[in-house]
mmCIF file of C-alpha atoms in Angstrom:
data_model
loop_
_atom_site.group_PDB
_atom_site.id
_atom_site.type_symbol
_atom_site.label_atom_id
_atom_site.label_comp_id
_atom_site.label_asym_id
_atom_site.label_seq_id
_atom_site.Cartn_x
_atom_site.Cartn_y
_atom_site.Cartn_z
ATOM 1 C CA MET K 219 -32.308 -5.703 -32.865
ATOM 2 C CA GLN K 220 -32.786 -9.113 -33.170
ATOM 3 C CA VAL K 221 -29.720 -10.333 -33.900
ATOM 4 C CA VAL K 222 -27.959 -7.876 -31.330
ATOM 5 C CA HIS K 223 -30.008 -9.427 -28.430
ATOM 6 C CA ALA K 224 -29.420 -13.045 -29.884
ATOM 7 C CA VAL K 225 -25.855 -12.356 -29.979
ATOM 8 C CA ARG K 226 -25.831 -10.779 -26.443
ATOM 9 C CA ARG K 227 -27.600 -14.208 -25.291
ATOM 10 C CA CYS K 228 -25.075 -15.995 -27.019
ATOM 11 C CA LEU K 229 -22.188 -14.294 -25.871
ATOM 12 C CA GLY K 230 -22.963 -12.623 -23.057
ATOM 13 C CA LEU K 231 -21.885 -8.926 -23.911
ATOM 14 C CA GLY K 232 -23.251 -5.763 -22.462
ATOM 15 C CA GLY K 233 -22.208 -2.609 -24.219
ATOM 16 C CA LEU K 234 -22.043 -4.660 -27.585
ATOM 17 C CA SER K 235 -21.941 -2.916 -30.741
ATOM 18 C CA LEU K 236 -22.128 -5.141 -33.767
ATOM 19 C CA MET K 237 -22.113 -4.835 -37.367
ATOM 20 C CA LEU K 238 -22.540 -7.486 -40.526
ATOM 21 C CA SER K 239 -20.666 -7.229 -43.386
ATOM 22 C CA GLY K 240 -22.157 -8.163 -46.895
ATOM 23 C CA CYS K 241 -19.039 -10.851 -47.273
ATOM 24 C CA GLY K 242 -20.471 -13.035 -44.449
ATOM 25 C CA ALA K 243 -18.822 -11.736 -41.289
ATOM 26 C CA MET K 244 -20.147 -10.877 -37.901
ATOM 27 C CA HIS K 245 -18.337 -7.945 -36.392
ATOM 28 C CA LEU K 246 -18.368 -7.182 -32.717
ATOM 29 C CA ALA K 247 -16.648 -4.217 -30.457
ATOM 30 C CA SER K 248 -16.559 -3.247 -27.165
ATOM 31 C CA PRO K 249 -16.941 -0.771 -26.124
ATOM 32 C CA GLY K 250 -18.533 1.870 -28.869
ATOM 33 C CA GLU K 251 -18.568 1.128 -32.246
ATOM 34 C CA PRO K 252 -15.922 -1.036 -34.706
ATOM 35 C CA ALA K 253 -13.368 1.235 -35.801
ATOM 36 C CA LEU K 254 -13.911 0.439 -39.395
ATOM 37 C CA GLY K 255 -17.645 2.706 -39.484
ATOM 38 C CA GLN K 256 -14.796 5.524 -38.013
ATOM 39 C CA VAL K 257 -11.590 5.628 -39.355
ATOM 40 C CA ARG K 258 -10.981 5.611 -43.427
ATOM 41 C CA PRO K 259 -7.268 4.117 -44.315
ATOM 42 C CA ALA K 260 -4.917 6.621 -46.113
ATOM 43 C CA PRO K 261 -4.066 6.142 -49.603
ATOM 44 C CA PRO K 262 -1.177 3.443 -49.421
ATOM 45 C CA VAL K 263 2.210 4.590 -49.993
ATOM 46 C CA SER K 264 5.215 3.085 -51.423
ATOM 47 C CA SER K 265 7.626 0.806 -49.086
ATOM 48 C CA THR K 266 10.970 -0.596 -49.375
ATOM 49 C CA ALA K 267 12.155 -4.109 -48.240
ATOM 50 C CA LEU K 268 15.438 -4.131 -46.770
ATOM 51 C CA ALA K 269 17.708 -7.085 -46.645
ATOM 52 C CA ALA K 270 17.203 -9.417 -43.896
ATOM 53 C CA GLU K 271 19.188 -8.576 -40.547
ATOM 54 C CA ARG K 272 19.985 -10.786 -37.649
ATOM 55 C CA TYR K 273 18.384 -9.688 -34.424
ATOM 56 C CA THR K 274 19.654 -12.249 -31.790
ATOM 57 C CA PRO K 275 22.918 -11.745 -29.789
ATOM 58 C CA MET K 276 25.675 -13.491 -31.178
ATOM 59 C CA ASP K 277 25.414 -16.041 -27.929
ATOM 60 C CA TRP K 278 21.785 -16.678 -28.456
ATOM 61 C CA PRO K 279 20.961 -20.461 -29.325
ATOM 62 C CA ALA K 280 20.549 -19.916 -33.186
ATOM 63 C CA PRO K 281 20.795 -17.102 -35.115
ATOM 64 C CA LEU K 282 17.244 -15.292 -36.165
ATOM 65 C CA GLU K 283 16.660 -12.832 -38.913
ATOM 66 C CA VAL K 284 13.986 -10.030 -39.211
ATOM 67 C CA ARG K 285 12.700 -8.684 -42.540
ATOM 68 C CA VAL K 286 12.512 -4.717 -42.228
ATOM 69 C CA ARG K 287 9.928 -2.769 -44.715
ATOM 70 C CA LEU K 288 10.181 1.210 -44.793
ATOM 71 C CA PRO K 289 7.371 3.168 -46.065
ATOM 72 C CA ALA K 290 7.835 6.469 -47.749
ATOM 73 C CA THR K 291 6.692 8.726 -45.254
ATOM 74 C CA PRO K 292 7.573 12.768 -44.681
ATOM 75 C CA ALA K 293 11.459 12.752 -43.942
ATOM 76 C CA GLY K 294 11.767 13.782 -40.356
ATOM 77 C CA ALA K 295 8.570 12.620 -39.087
ATOM 78 C CA LEU K 296 8.259 9.430 -36.539
ATOM 79 C CA ARG K 297 6.730 6.301 -37.693
ATOM 80 C CA PRO K 298 4.742 3.681 -35.833
ATOM 81 C CA ALA K 299 6.202 0.069 -36.585
ATOM 82 C CA ALA K 300 4.405 -3.489 -36.337
ATOM 83 C CA LEU K 301 6.082 -6.476 -34.978
ATOM 84 C CA ILE K 302 4.502 -9.502 -37.547
ATOM 85 C CA VAL K 303 4.896 -12.772 -36.583
ATOM 86 C CA HIS K 304 3.876 -15.902 -38.868
ATOM 87 C CA GLY K 305 2.009 -19.135 -37.667
ATOM 88 C CA GLY K 306 2.764 -22.646 -38.326
ATOM 89 C CA GLY K 307 2.227 -24.625 -35.188
ATOM 90 C CA TRP K 308 5.300 -23.012 -33.542
ATOM 91 C CA ARG K 309 6.921 -25.419 -35.577
ATOM 92 C CA ARG K 310 7.366 -24.356 -39.276
ATOM 93 C CA ARG K 311 6.348 -22.122 -41.774
ATOM 94 C CA SER K 312 8.256 -18.842 -42.347
ATOM 95 C CA PRO K 313 8.071 -14.587 -42.554
ATOM 96 C CA ASP K 314 7.120 -15.534 -46.060
ATOM 97 C CA ASP K 315 3.996 -15.912 -45.234
ATOM 98 C CA MET K 316 3.084 -12.471 -43.718
ATOM 99 C CA GLU K 317 4.654 -10.263 -46.325
ATOM 100 C CA GLY K 318 1.183 -9.688 -47.727
ATOM 101 C CA ILE K 319 0.326 -8.234 -44.351
ATOM 102 C CA ALA K 320 4.009 -6.667 -44.120
ATOM 103 C CA ARG K 321 3.230 -4.728 -47.460
ATOM 104 C CA GLN K 322 -0.137 -3.673 -46.419
ATOM 105 C CA LEU K 323 0.726 -2.052 -43.071
ATOM 106 C CA ALA K 324 4.235 -0.621 -44.505
ATOM 107 C CA GLY K 325 1.559 1.187 -47.297
ATOM 108 C CA GLN K 326 -0.212 2.547 -44.674
ATOM 109 C CA GLY K 327 3.087 4.097 -42.714
ATOM 110 C CA TYR K 328 4.079 1.458 -40.481
ATOM 111 C CA VAL K 329 7.790 0.094 -40.553
ATOM 112 C CA THR K 330 6.896 -3.359 -40.476
ATOM 113 C CA VAL K 331 9.271 -5.837 -38.567
ATOM 114 C CA ASN K 332 8.458 -9.514 -39.614
ATOM 115 C CA VAL K 333 10.144 -11.851 -37.624
ATOM 116 C CA ALA K 334 11.195 -15.588 -37.386
ATOM 117 C CA TYR K 335 11.349 -17.124 -34.301
ATOM 118 C CA ARG K 336 12.797 -20.946 -32.769
ATOM 119 C CA PHE K 337 10.670 -23.864 -33.640
ATOM 120 C CA ALA K 338 9.114 -26.641 -31.342
ATOM 121 C CA PRO K 339 9.963 -29.541 -30.256
ATOM 122 C CA ARG K 340 13.707 -28.601 -30.630
ATOM 123 C CA TYR K 341 13.386 -25.355 -28.476
ATOM 124 C CA ARG K 342 10.262 -25.701 -26.111
ATOM 125 C CA PHE K 343 8.434 -22.551 -24.826
ATOM 126 C CA PRO K 344 9.054 -19.721 -23.346
ATOM 127 C CA ALA K 345 12.270 -20.049 -25.935
ATOM 128 C CA GLN K 346 9.808 -18.412 -28.549
ATOM 129 C CA LEU K 347 8.320 -15.792 -26.545
ATOM 130 C CA GLN K 348 12.219 -14.885 -25.392
ATOM 131 C CA ASP K 349 12.820 -14.529 -29.493
ATOM 132 C CA LEU K 350 10.247 -11.925 -29.827
ATOM 133 C CA GLN K 351 11.304 -9.962 -26.327
ATOM 134 C CA GLN K 352 14.821 -9.903 -28.150
ATOM 135 C CA ALA K 353 12.960 -8.631 -31.452
ATOM 136 C CA MET K 354 11.264 -5.774 -29.538
ATOM 137 C CA ALA K 355 14.765 -4.978 -27.896
ATOM 138 C CA TRP K 356 16.106 -4.964 -31.449
ATOM 139 C CA ILE K 357 13.499 -2.524 -32.353
ATOM 140 C CA HIS K 358 14.326 -0.179 -29.710
ATOM 141 C CA ALA K 359 17.839 -0.101 -30.241
ATOM 142 C CA ASN K 360 17.318 0.662 -33.917
ATOM 143 C CA ALA K 361 14.563 3.253 -33.319
ATOM 144 C CA ASP K 362 16.480 6.083 -34.523
ATOM 145 C CA ARG K 363 17.699 4.298 -37.400
ATOM 146 C CA PHE K 364 14.228 3.649 -38.858
ATOM 147 C CA ARG K 365 12.446 6.772 -37.375
ATOM 148 C CA ILE K 366 10.349 4.451 -35.114
ATOM 149 C CA ASP K 367 8.003 5.932 -32.331
ATOM 150 C CA THR K 368 8.677 3.312 -29.907
ATOM 151 C CA ASP K 369 5.501 4.254 -28.048
ATOM 152 C CA ARG K 370 3.647 3.193 -31.087
ATOM 153 C CA ILE K 371 4.464 -0.486 -31.507
ATOM 154 C CA VAL K 372 1.897 -2.728 -32.381
ATOM 155 C CA GLY K 373 1.677 -6.287 -32.810
ATOM 156 C CA VAL K 374 -0.052 -8.617 -35.640
ATOM 157 C CA GLY K 375 0.108 -12.470 -35.630
ATOM 158 C CA TYR K 376 -1.782 -15.419 -36.759
ATOM 159 C CA SER K 377 -2.348 -18.952 -35.423
ATOM 160 C CA SER K 378 0.990 -19.645 -32.889
ATOM 161 C CA GLY K 379 2.275 -16.390 -34.443
ATOM 162 C CA ALA K 380 -0.885 -15.009 -32.808
ATOM 163 C CA HIS K 381 -0.803 -16.900 -29.573
ATOM 164 C CA LEU K 382 3.067 -15.577 -29.163
ATOM 165 C CA VAL K 383 2.259 -11.735 -29.966
ATOM 166 C CA SER K 384 -0.922 -12.256 -27.520
ATOM 167 C CA LEU K 385 1.459 -13.351 -24.684
ATOM 168 C CA LEU K 386 4.178 -10.791 -25.771
ATOM 169 C CA ALA K 387 1.252 -8.176 -25.327
ATOM 170 C CA LEU K 388 0.054 -9.337 -21.911
ATOM 171 C CA ALA K 389 2.958 -11.255 -20.008
ATOM 172 C CA SER K 390 6.020 -9.936 -21.091
ATOM 173 C CA GLN K 391 6.475 -6.791 -18.861
ATOM 174 C CA THR K 392 6.475 -8.252 -15.429
ATOM 175 C CA GLY K 393 5.755 -11.884 -14.371
ATOM 176 C CA PRO K 394 7.629 -15.119 -14.688
ATOM 177 C CA LEU K 395 7.386 -14.596 -18.470
ATOM 178 C CA ALA K 396 9.155 -11.432 -18.379
ATOM 179 C CA GLU K 397 12.464 -12.920 -16.838
ATOM 180 C CA PRO K 398 15.152 -12.512 -17.813
ATOM 181 C CA TYR K 399 14.480 -10.907 -21.366
ATOM 182 C CA GLY K 400 11.227 -8.956 -21.017
ATOM 183 C CA GLY K 401 10.060 -5.785 -19.516
ATOM 184 C CA ASP K 402 9.120 -2.776 -20.692
ATOM 185 C CA HIS K 403 10.760 -2.677 -23.811
ATOM 186 C CA THR K 404 8.072 -5.374 -25.007
ATOM 187 C CA ARG K 405 5.129 -3.097 -24.745
ATOM 188 C CA LEU K 406 2.522 -2.900 -27.648
ATOM 189 C CA LYS K 407 0.035 0.220 -28.052
ATOM 190 C CA ALA K 408 -2.596 -2.491 -30.119
ATOM 191 C CA VAL K 409 -2.446 -5.909 -31.373
ATOM 192 C CA ALA K 410 -3.940 -7.768 -34.073
ATOM 193 C CA VAL K 411 -4.063 -11.336 -34.342
ATOM 194 C CA GLY K 412 -6.278 -14.226 -36.085
ATOM 195 C CA GLY K 413 -6.864 -17.711 -35.848
ATOM 196 C CA LEU K 414 -5.438 -17.235 -31.884
ATOM 197 C CA PRO K 415 -4.795 -20.036 -29.662
ATOM 198 C CA GLY K 416 -5.508 -17.900 -26.253
ATOM 199 C CA ASN K 417 -6.171 -20.622 -24.085
ATOM 200 C CA LEU K 418 -4.227 -23.873 -24.493
ATOM 201 C CA THR K 419 -5.706 -25.872 -21.440
ATOM 202 C CA LYS K 420 -8.843 -26.547 -23.557
ATOM 203 C CA PHE K 421 -6.723 -28.313 -26.470
ATOM 204 C CA ASP K 422 -6.493 -32.380 -26.408
ATOM 205 C CA ASP K 423 -2.941 -33.515 -26.143
ATOM 206 C CA GLY K 424 -2.512 -33.035 -29.860
ATOM 207 C CA PRO K 425 1.445 -33.053 -31.065
ATOM 208 C CA LEU K 426 1.625 -29.456 -31.644
ATOM 209 C CA VAL K 427 0.933 -28.437 -27.889
ATOM 210 C CA VAL K 428 2.741 -31.262 -26.743
ATOM 211 C CA GLY K 429 5.800 -30.300 -28.958
ATOM 212 C CA LEU K 430 5.799 -26.893 -27.497
ATOM 213 C CA LEU K 431 5.522 -27.578 -24.230
ATOM 214 C CA GLY K 432 7.222 -30.676 -23.567
ATOM 215 C CA GLY K 433 4.280 -32.990 -22.278
ATOM 216 C CA THR K 434 0.578 -33.311 -21.856
ATOM 217 C CA ARG K 435 -1.993 -31.343 -19.754
ATOM 218 C CA GLN K 436 -1.969 -33.811 -17.028
ATOM 219 C CA GLU K 437 2.014 -33.950 -17.460
ATOM 220 C CA ARG K 438 2.346 -30.103 -17.401
ATOM 221 C CA PRO K 439 -0.757 -28.647 -16.447
ATOM 222 C CA GLU K 440 1.269 -25.627 -14.685
ATOM 223 C CA ALA K 441 2.812 -24.813 -18.187
ATOM 224 C CA TYR K 442 -0.311 -25.177 -19.979
ATOM 225 C CA VAL K 443 -1.696 -22.382 -17.857
ATOM 226 C CA GLN K 444 1.400 -20.499 -18.070
ATOM 227 C CA ALA K 445 1.722 -20.551 -21.915
ATOM 228 C CA SER K 446 -2.172 -19.335 -21.984
ATOM 229 C CA PRO K 447 -2.669 -15.755 -22.934
ATOM 230 C CA ILE K 448 -6.031 -15.469 -21.613
ATOM 231 C CA HIS K 449 -5.197 -16.260 -18.088
ATOM 232 C CA TYR K 450 -3.163 -12.603 -18.435
ATOM 233 C CA VAL K 451 -5.904 -10.385 -19.133
ATOM 234 C CA THR K 452 -6.320 -7.231 -16.970
ATOM 235 C CA PRO K 453 -7.568 -3.889 -17.400
ATOM 236 C CA GLN K 454 -3.793 -3.004 -18.149
ATOM 237 C CA ALA K 455 -3.937 -5.161 -21.705
ATOM 238 C CA PRO K 456 -3.317 -3.374 -24.915
ATOM 239 C CA PRO K 457 -6.597 -2.816 -27.320
ATOM 240 C CA PHE K 458 -6.960 -6.068 -29.268
ATOM 241 C CA PHE K 459 -8.901 -6.692 -32.686
ATOM 242 C CA ILE K 460 -9.322 -10.692 -33.229
ATOM 243 C CA PHE K 461 -10.326 -12.216 -36.481
ATOM 244 C CA HIS K 462 -11.336 -15.970 -36.456
ATOM 245 C CA GLY K 463 -13.264 -18.107 -39.018
ATOM 246 C CA ASN K 464 -16.340 -19.745 -37.464
ATOM 247 C CA ARG K 465 -15.557 -23.299 -39.056
ATOM 248 C CA ASP K 466 -12.222 -23.530 -37.850
ATOM 249 C CA ARG K 467 -11.434 -27.267 -36.452
ATOM 250 C CA LEU K 468 -7.586 -26.574 -35.743
ATOM 251 C CA VAL K 469 -8.364 -23.767 -33.077
ATOM 252 C CA PRO K 470 -12.157 -23.796 -32.490
ATOM 253 C CA VAL K 471 -14.124 -20.378 -32.732
ATOM 254 C CA ASP K 472 -14.887 -20.579 -28.958
ATOM 255 C CA GLN K 473 -11.204 -19.373 -28.220
ATOM 256 C CA ALA K 474 -11.563 -16.304 -30.259
ATOM 257 C CA ARG K 475 -15.100 -15.715 -28.237
ATOM 258 C CA ASN K 476 -13.870 -16.422 -24.793
ATOM 259 C CA PHE K 477 -10.899 -14.188 -25.632
ATOM 260 C CA TYR K 478 -13.033 -11.257 -26.564
ATOM 261 C CA LEU K 479 -15.468 -11.598 -23.297
ATOM 262 C CA ALA K 480 -12.134 -11.957 -21.434
ATOM 263 C CA LEU K 481 -10.827 -8.519 -22.484
ATOM 264 C CA GLN K 482 -14.349 -7.333 -22.442
ATOM 265 C CA ASP K 483 -14.920 -8.172 -18.630
ATOM 266 C CA GLN K 484 -11.491 -6.101 -17.930
ATOM 267 C CA GLY K 485 -12.752 -2.814 -19.767
ATOM 268 C CA VAL K 486 -10.083 -3.327 -22.488
ATOM 269 C CA PRO K 487 -11.173 -2.109 -26.004
ATOM 270 C CA ALA K 488 -11.789 -4.748 -28.133
ATOM 271 C CA GLU K 489 -13.320 -5.993 -31.785
ATOM 272 C CA LEU K 490 -13.913 -9.593 -32.806
ATOM 273 C CA TYR K 491 -14.379 -9.921 -36.422
ATOM 274 C CA LEU K 492 -15.997 -13.387 -37.176
ATOM 275 C CA GLN K 493 -15.785 -14.782 -40.667
ATOM 276 C CA ARG K 494 -18.622 -16.849 -41.467
ATOM 277 C CA GLY K 495 -17.931 -20.516 -43.592
ATOM 278 C CA ARG K 496 -14.050 -20.425 -43.187
ATOM 279 C CA GLY K 497 -11.870 -22.542 -41.463
ATOM 280 C CA HIS K 498 -8.247 -22.053 -40.073
ATOM 281 C CA ILE K 499 -6.285 -21.730 -43.337
ATOM 282 C CA GLY K 500 -9.232 -20.219 -45.070
ATOM 283 C CA SER K 501 -9.316 -17.679 -42.666
ATOM 284 C CA PHE K 502 -5.657 -16.075 -43.062
ATOM 285 C CA LEU K 503 -5.940 -16.892 -47.311
ATOM 286 C CA LEU K 504 -9.083 -14.683 -47.677
ATOM 287 C CA ARG K 505 -8.666 -12.210 -44.778
ATOM 288 C CA ARG K 506 -9.347 -9.082 -47.021
ATOM 289 C CA GLY K 507 -12.085 -8.364 -44.900
ATOM 290 C CA ALA K 508 -10.942 -8.783 -41.441
ATOM 291 C CA MET K 509 -7.752 -6.994 -42.783
ATOM 292 C CA LYS K 510 -9.519 -3.963 -43.467
ATOM 293 C CA ALA K 511 -10.912 -3.956 -40.285
ATOM 294 C CA ALA K 512 -8.165 -4.520 -38.143
ATOM 295 C CA MET K 513 -6.130 -1.703 -39.961
ATOM 296 C CA ALA K 514 -8.701 0.457 -39.074
ATOM 297 C CA PHE K 515 -8.628 -0.751 -35.352
ATOM 298 C CA LEU K 516 -4.778 -0.244 -35.474
ATOM 299 C CA LYS K 517 -5.336 3.315 -36.451
ATOM 300 C CA ARG K 518 -7.485 4.354 -34.159
ATOM 301 C CA GLU K 519 -5.579 2.575 -31.546
ATOM 302 C CA ALA K 520 -1.894 3.673 -32.287
ATOM 303 C CA GLY K 521 -2.232 6.091 -35.140
ATOM 304 C CA GLY K 522 -1.027 4.923 -38.636
ATOM 305 C CA GLY K 523 1.629 6.703 -40.502
ATOM 306 C CA GLY K 524 0.167 7.358 -43.643
#
């Protein structure tokens, strides 16, 4: 109980549930208990990777592809889907980084859609979010082909991918960022993100964020607010699972804590899984415990297919 009271004092949490794992993680949930203690993953099923396909319209500024993985689930049954978005500071890396996560989610019955997007600084924000909006339109257009239940699409991302998935979940249905490619088709049933830069106004003027937004905080203050997922948290937000390394120096852990508190303040089901002794890269590479908890959360909130 002393640990719980200490966490409440530090984070200002009410209605807190807490688990301490043997591998050195602190797991917070609000409200109720972490899904990991309630939901067991199904035995994994096999999956098939399809050839990459273009998802963007022919007149899009750049041709972009998705990699789809289909789980071996009973014929005729609709399946949930997972939109998966890689990190890389909005300017590098590829869907290769997320293939392990895609296989893991497909093993639990999700049709996985591992997506590429345009990079900064050549393409400024909100170009990357608009790419994801197009990816969601493509998923809906191909839902019958892949037997996707469009009411059970989840978003999964890490680092800059976590940032983009969170904006898709929070700011892509209505408002300025929904125009002209967003709308109801971008709704997500639940979200699992790691290394989340949730509030860009709290970063120094480093090259990654400046390259994304086209200027410093002083030069483009409104853009920094507009591109920060934390500013769009409302009671209508989907459930969020957040994992983060407590020694992350690239994206400070306060980003995760503050985002979790914002969700809690709005009554949104949320879990925060803090990995002890992990930095930004280590949190991703050594993610086994976090992903186990994330999959339990997604299954509880969106229903797995396994």
